[in-house]
JSON list of C-alpha atoms in Angstrom, two decimals:
[
{"chain": "A", "resi": 147, "resn": "ARG", "atom": "CA", "xyz": [20.99, -15.21, 19.84]},
{"chain": "A", "resi": 148, "resn": "VAL", "atom": "CA", "xyz": [17.55, -16.54, 20.75]},
{"chain": "A", "resi": 149, "resn": "TYR", "atom": "CA", "xyz": [15.96, -13.47, 19.20]},
{"chain": "A", "resi": 150, "resn": "TRP", "atom": "CA", "xyz": [17.72, -13.90, 15.84]},
{"chain": "A", "resi": 151, "resn": "ASN", "atom": "CA", "xyz": [17.27, -17.68, 15.61]},
{"chain": "A", "resi": 152, "resn": "VAL", "atom": "CA", "xyz": [13.81, -18.17, 17.13]},
{"chain": "A", "resi": 153, "resn": "VAL", "atom": "CA", "xyz": [11.74, -15.01, 17.51]},
{"chain": "A", "resi": 154, "resn": "LEU", "atom": "CA", "xyz": [12.57, -13.24, 14.26]},
{"chain": "A", "resi": 155, "resn": "PRO", "atom": "CA", "xyz": [11.89, -16.23, 11.95]},
{"chain": "A", "resi": 156, "resn": "LEU", "atom": "CA", "xyz": [8.57, -16.84, 13.69]},
{"chain": "A", "resi": 157, "resn": "SER", "atom": "CA", "xyz": [7.53, -13.20, 13.40]},
{"chain": "A", "resi": 158, "resn": "ARG", "atom": "CA", "xyz": [8.56, -12.78, 9.75]},
{"chain": "A", "resi": 159, "resn": "PRO", "atom": "CA", "xyz": [5.00, -13.37, 8.40]},
{"chain": "A", "resi": 160, "resn": "ILE", "atom": "CA", "xyz": [3.56, -10.85, 10.82]},
{"chain": "A", "resi": 161, "resn": "LEU", "atom": "CA", "xyz": [6.19, -8.25, 9.98]},
{"chain": "A", "resi": 162, "resn": "SER", "atom": "CA", "xyz": [5.65, -8.69, 6.25]},
{"chain": "A", "resi": 163, "resn": "ALA", "atom": "CA", "xyz": [1.88, -8.29, 6.61]},
{"chain": "A", "resi": 164, "resn": "LEU", "atom": "CA", "xyz": [2.44, -5.14, 8.68]},
{"chain": "A", "resi": 165, "resn": "ALA", "atom": "CA", "xyz": [4.82, -3.80, 6.03]},
{"chain": "A", "resi": 166, "resn": "VAL", "atom": "CA", "xyz": [2.17, -4.24, 3.35]},
{"chain": "A", "resi": 167, "resn": "PHE", "atom": "CA", "xyz": [-0.53, -2.62, 5.49]},
{"chain": "A", "resi": 168, "resn": "PHE", "atom": "CA", "xyz": [1.63, 0.37, 6.46]},
{"chain": "A", "resi": 169, "resn": "PHE", "atom": "CA", "xyz": [2.76, 0.88, 2.88]},
{"chain": "A", "resi": 170, "resn": "LEU", "atom": "CA", "xyz": [-0.86, 0.77, 1.74]},
{"chain": "A", "resi": 171, "resn": "ALA", "atom": "CA", "xyz": [-1.92, 3.28, 4.40]},
{"chain": "A", "resi": 172, "resn": "ASN", "atom": "CA", "xyz": [0.84, 5.70, 3.40]},
{"chain": "A", "resi": 173, "resn": "TRP", "atom": "CA", "xyz": [0.30, 5.10, -0.32]},
{"chain": "A", "resi": 174, "resn": "ASN", "atom": "CA", "xyz": [-3.36, 6.13, -0.04]},
{"chain": "A", "resi": 175, "resn": "GLN", "atom": "CA", "xyz": [-2.75, 9.41, 1.78]},
{"chain": "A", "resi": 176, "resn": "PHE", "atom": "CA", "xyz": [-4.90, 12.16, 0.32]},
{"chain": "A", "resi": 177, "resn": "ALA", "atom": "CA", "xyz": [-5.68, 14.96, 2.77]},
{"chain": "A", "resi": 178, "resn": "TRP", "atom": "CA", "xyz": [-2.16, 15.83, 3.94]},
{"chain": "A", "resi": 179, "resn": "PRO", "atom": "CA", "xyz": [-0.54, 15.93, 0.48]},
{"chain": "A", "resi": 180, "resn": "LEU", "atom": "CA", "xyz": [-3.49, 17.99, -0.78]},
{"chain": "A", "resi": 181, "resn": "VAL", "atom": "CA", "xyz": [-3.00, 20.57, 1.97]},
{"chain": "A", "resi": 182, "resn": "SER", "atom": "CA", "xyz": [0.79, 20.61, 2.17]},
{"chain": "A", "resi": 183, "resn": "THR", "atom": "CA", "xyz": [1.78, 20.82, -1.51]},
{"chain": "A", "resi": 184, "resn": "SER", "atom": "CA", "xyz": [1.21, 23.88, -3.61]},
{"chain": "A", "resi": 185, "resn": "SER", "atom": "CA", "xyz": [3.12, 22.91, -6.74]},
{"chain": "A", "resi": 186, "resn": "ALA", "atom": "CA", "xyz": [1.62, 20.72, -9.43]},
{"chain": "A", "resi": 187, "resn": "ASP", "atom": "CA", "xyz": [5.00, 18.97, -9.77]},
{"chain": "A", "resi": 188, "resn": "LEU", "atom": "CA", "xyz": [4.82, 17.67, -6.18]},
{"chain": "A", "resi": 189, "resn": "THR", "atom": "CA", "xyz": [1.33, 16.16, -6.22]},
{"chain": "A", "resi": 190, "resn": "VAL", "atom": "CA", "xyz": [0.98, 12.51, -5.27]},
{"chain": "A", "resi": 191, "resn": "THR", "atom": "CA", "xyz": [-0.95, 9.93, -7.26]},
{"chain": "A", "resi": 192, "resn": "GLN", "atom": "CA", "xyz": [-4.24, 10.22, -5.38]},
{"chain": "A", "resi": 193, "resn": "VAL", "atom": "CA", "xyz": [-4.32, 14.02, -5.64]},
{"chain": "A", "resi": 194, "resn": "GLY", "atom": "CA", "xyz": [-3.50, 13.73, -9.33]},
{"chain": "A", "resi": 195, "resn": "ILE", "atom": "CA", "xyz": [-6.37, 11.30, -9.83]},
{"chain": "A", "resi": 196, "resn": "ALA", "atom": "CA", "xyz": [-8.73, 13.64, -7.99]},
{"chain": "A", "resi": 197, "resn": "SER", "atom": "CA", "xyz": [-7.68, 16.48, -10.28]},
{"chain": "A", "resi": 198, "resn": "PHE", "atom": "CA", "xyz": [-9.44, 14.72, -13.17]},
{"chain": "A", "resi": 199, "resn": "THR", "atom": "CA", "xyz": [-12.80, 15.61, -11.61]},
{"chain": "A", "resi": 200, "resn": "SER", "atom": "CA", "xyz": [-14.40, 19.01, -11.97]},
{"chain": "A", "resi": 201, "resn": "GLN", "atom": "CA", "xyz": [-17.50, 20.75, -10.72]},
{"chain": "A", "resi": 202, "resn": "TYR", "atom": "CA", "xyz": [-19.55, 19.70, -13.73]},
{"chain": "A", "resi": 203, "resn": "GLY", "atom": "CA", "xyz": [-18.32, 16.20, -14.39]},
{"chain": "A", "resi": 204, "resn": "ALA", "atom": "CA", "xyz": [-15.43, 13.79, -14.43]},
{"chain": "A", "resi": 205, "resn": "ASN", "atom": "CA", "xyz": [-13.17, 12.29, -17.07]},
{"chain": "A", "resi": 206, "resn": "TRP", "atom": "CA", "xyz": [-13.82, 8.69, -16.09]},
{"chain": "A", "resi": 207, "resn": "ASN", "atom": "CA", "xyz": [-11.52, 7.23, -18.71]},
{"chain": "A", "resi": 208, "resn": "TYR", "atom": "CA", "xyz": [-8.56, 9.19, -17.27]},
{"chain": "A", "resi": 209, "resn": "ILE", "atom": "CA", "xyz": [-9.54, 8.40, -13.68]},
{"chain": "A", "resi": 210, "resn": "LEU", "atom": "CA", "xyz": [-9.79, 4.65, -14.30]},
{"chain": "A", "resi": 211, "resn": "ALA", "atom": "CA", "xyz": [-6.56, 4.54, -16.32]},
{"chain": "A", "resi": 212, "resn": "ALA", "atom": "CA", "xyz": [-4.69, 6.42, -13.57]},
{"chain": "A", "resi": 213, "resn": "ALA", "atom": "CA", "xyz": [-6.20, 4.16, -10.89]},
{"chain": "A", "resi": 214, "resn": "ALA", "atom": "CA", "xyz": [-5.06, 1.07, -12.81]},
{"chain": "A", "resi": 215, "resn": "VAL", "atom": "CA", "xyz": [-1.51, 2.45, -12.95]},
{"chain": "A", "resi": 216, "resn": "ALA", "atom": "CA", "xyz": [-1.63, 3.44, -9.25]},
{"chain": "A", "resi": 217, "resn": "VAL", "atom": "CA", "xyz": [-2.51, -0.14, -8.27]},
{"chain": "A", "resi": 218, "resn": "LEU", "atom": "CA", "xyz": [0.62, -1.63, -9.86]},
{"chain": "A", "resi": 219, "resn": "PRO", "atom": "CA", "xyz": [3.09, -0.87, -7.01]},
{"chain": "A", "resi": 220, "resn": "MET", "atom": "CA", "xyz": [0.73, -2.34, -4.42]},
{"chain": "A", "resi": 221, "resn": "LEU", "atom": "CA", "xyz": [0.15, -5.40, -6.58]},
{"chain": "A", "resi": 222, "resn": "ALA", "atom": "CA", "xyz": [3.90, -5.90, -6.95]},
{"chain": "A", "resi": 223, "resn": "LEU", "atom": "CA", "xyz": [4.38, -5.54, -3.18]},
{"chain": "A", "resi": 224, "resn": "PHE", "atom": "CA", "xyz": [1.64, -8.09, -2.52]},
{"chain": "A", "resi": 225, "resn": "LEU", "atom": "CA", "xyz": [3.14, -10.55, -4.98]},
{"chain": "A", "resi": 226, "resn": "VAL", "atom": "CA", "xyz": [6.51, -10.27, -3.24]},
{"chain": "A", "resi": 227, "resn": "PHE", "atom": "CA", "xyz": [5.05, -10.81, 0.25]},
{"chain": "A", "resi": 228, "resn": "GLN", "atom": "CA", "xyz": [2.22, -13.18, -0.70]},
{"chain": "A", "resi": 229, "resn": "ARG", "atom": "CA", "xyz": [3.72, -16.28, 0.89]},
{"chain": "A", "resi": 230, "resn": "GLN", "atom": "CA", "xyz": [4.44, -14.54, 4.18]},
{"chain": "A", "resi": 231, "resn": "MET", "atom": "CA", "xyz": [0.95, -13.00, 4.33]},
{"chain": "A", "resi": 232, "resn": "VAL", "atom": "CA", "xyz": [-0.76, -16.34, 3.73]},
{"chain": "A", "resi": 233, "resn": "GLU", "atom": "CA", "xyz": [1.48, -17.96, 6.33]},
{"chain": "A", "resi": 234, "resn": "SER", "atom": "CA", "xyz": [0.61, -15.26, 8.89]},
{"chain": "A", "resi": 235, "resn": "ILE", "atom": "CA", "xyz": [-3.08, -15.99, 8.34]},
{"chain": "A", "resi": 236, "resn": "LYS", "atom": "CA", "xyz": [-2.43, -19.71, 8.57]},
{"chain": "A", "resi": 237, "resn": "THR", "atom": "CA", "xyz": [-0.45, -19.47, 11.83]},
{"chain": "A", "resi": 238, "resn": "SER", "atom": "CA", "xyz": [-2.91, -17.09, 13.47]},
{"chain": "A", "resi": 239, "resn": "GLY", "atom": "CA", "xyz": [-5.47, -19.87, 13.90]},
{"chain": "A", "resi": 240, "resn": "LEU", "atom": "CA", "xyz": [-8.31, -18.07, 12.17]},
{"chain": "A", "resi": 241, "resn": "LYS", "atom": "CA", "xyz": [-10.54, -20.03, 9.86]}
]
């Protein structure tokens, strides 16, 4: 009962910040999906963005448009957990 009423509410900001950081780390995976997938239908966003580059140049308009779309899920996740992340910084005592 102490855990559910005391510890968990106090650790909610920390857990939400960790959720955002772990989601960001997994969202930005590049090497493993590049090696493990062989089908073009199974490529992840970062591998798809990298496919816009070639040996002789890059299609920067496609790369920047795809990067803007790839940022949207992380931006939505941050907006959902913004209050908890700011509170975890506030309660940590750092200035």
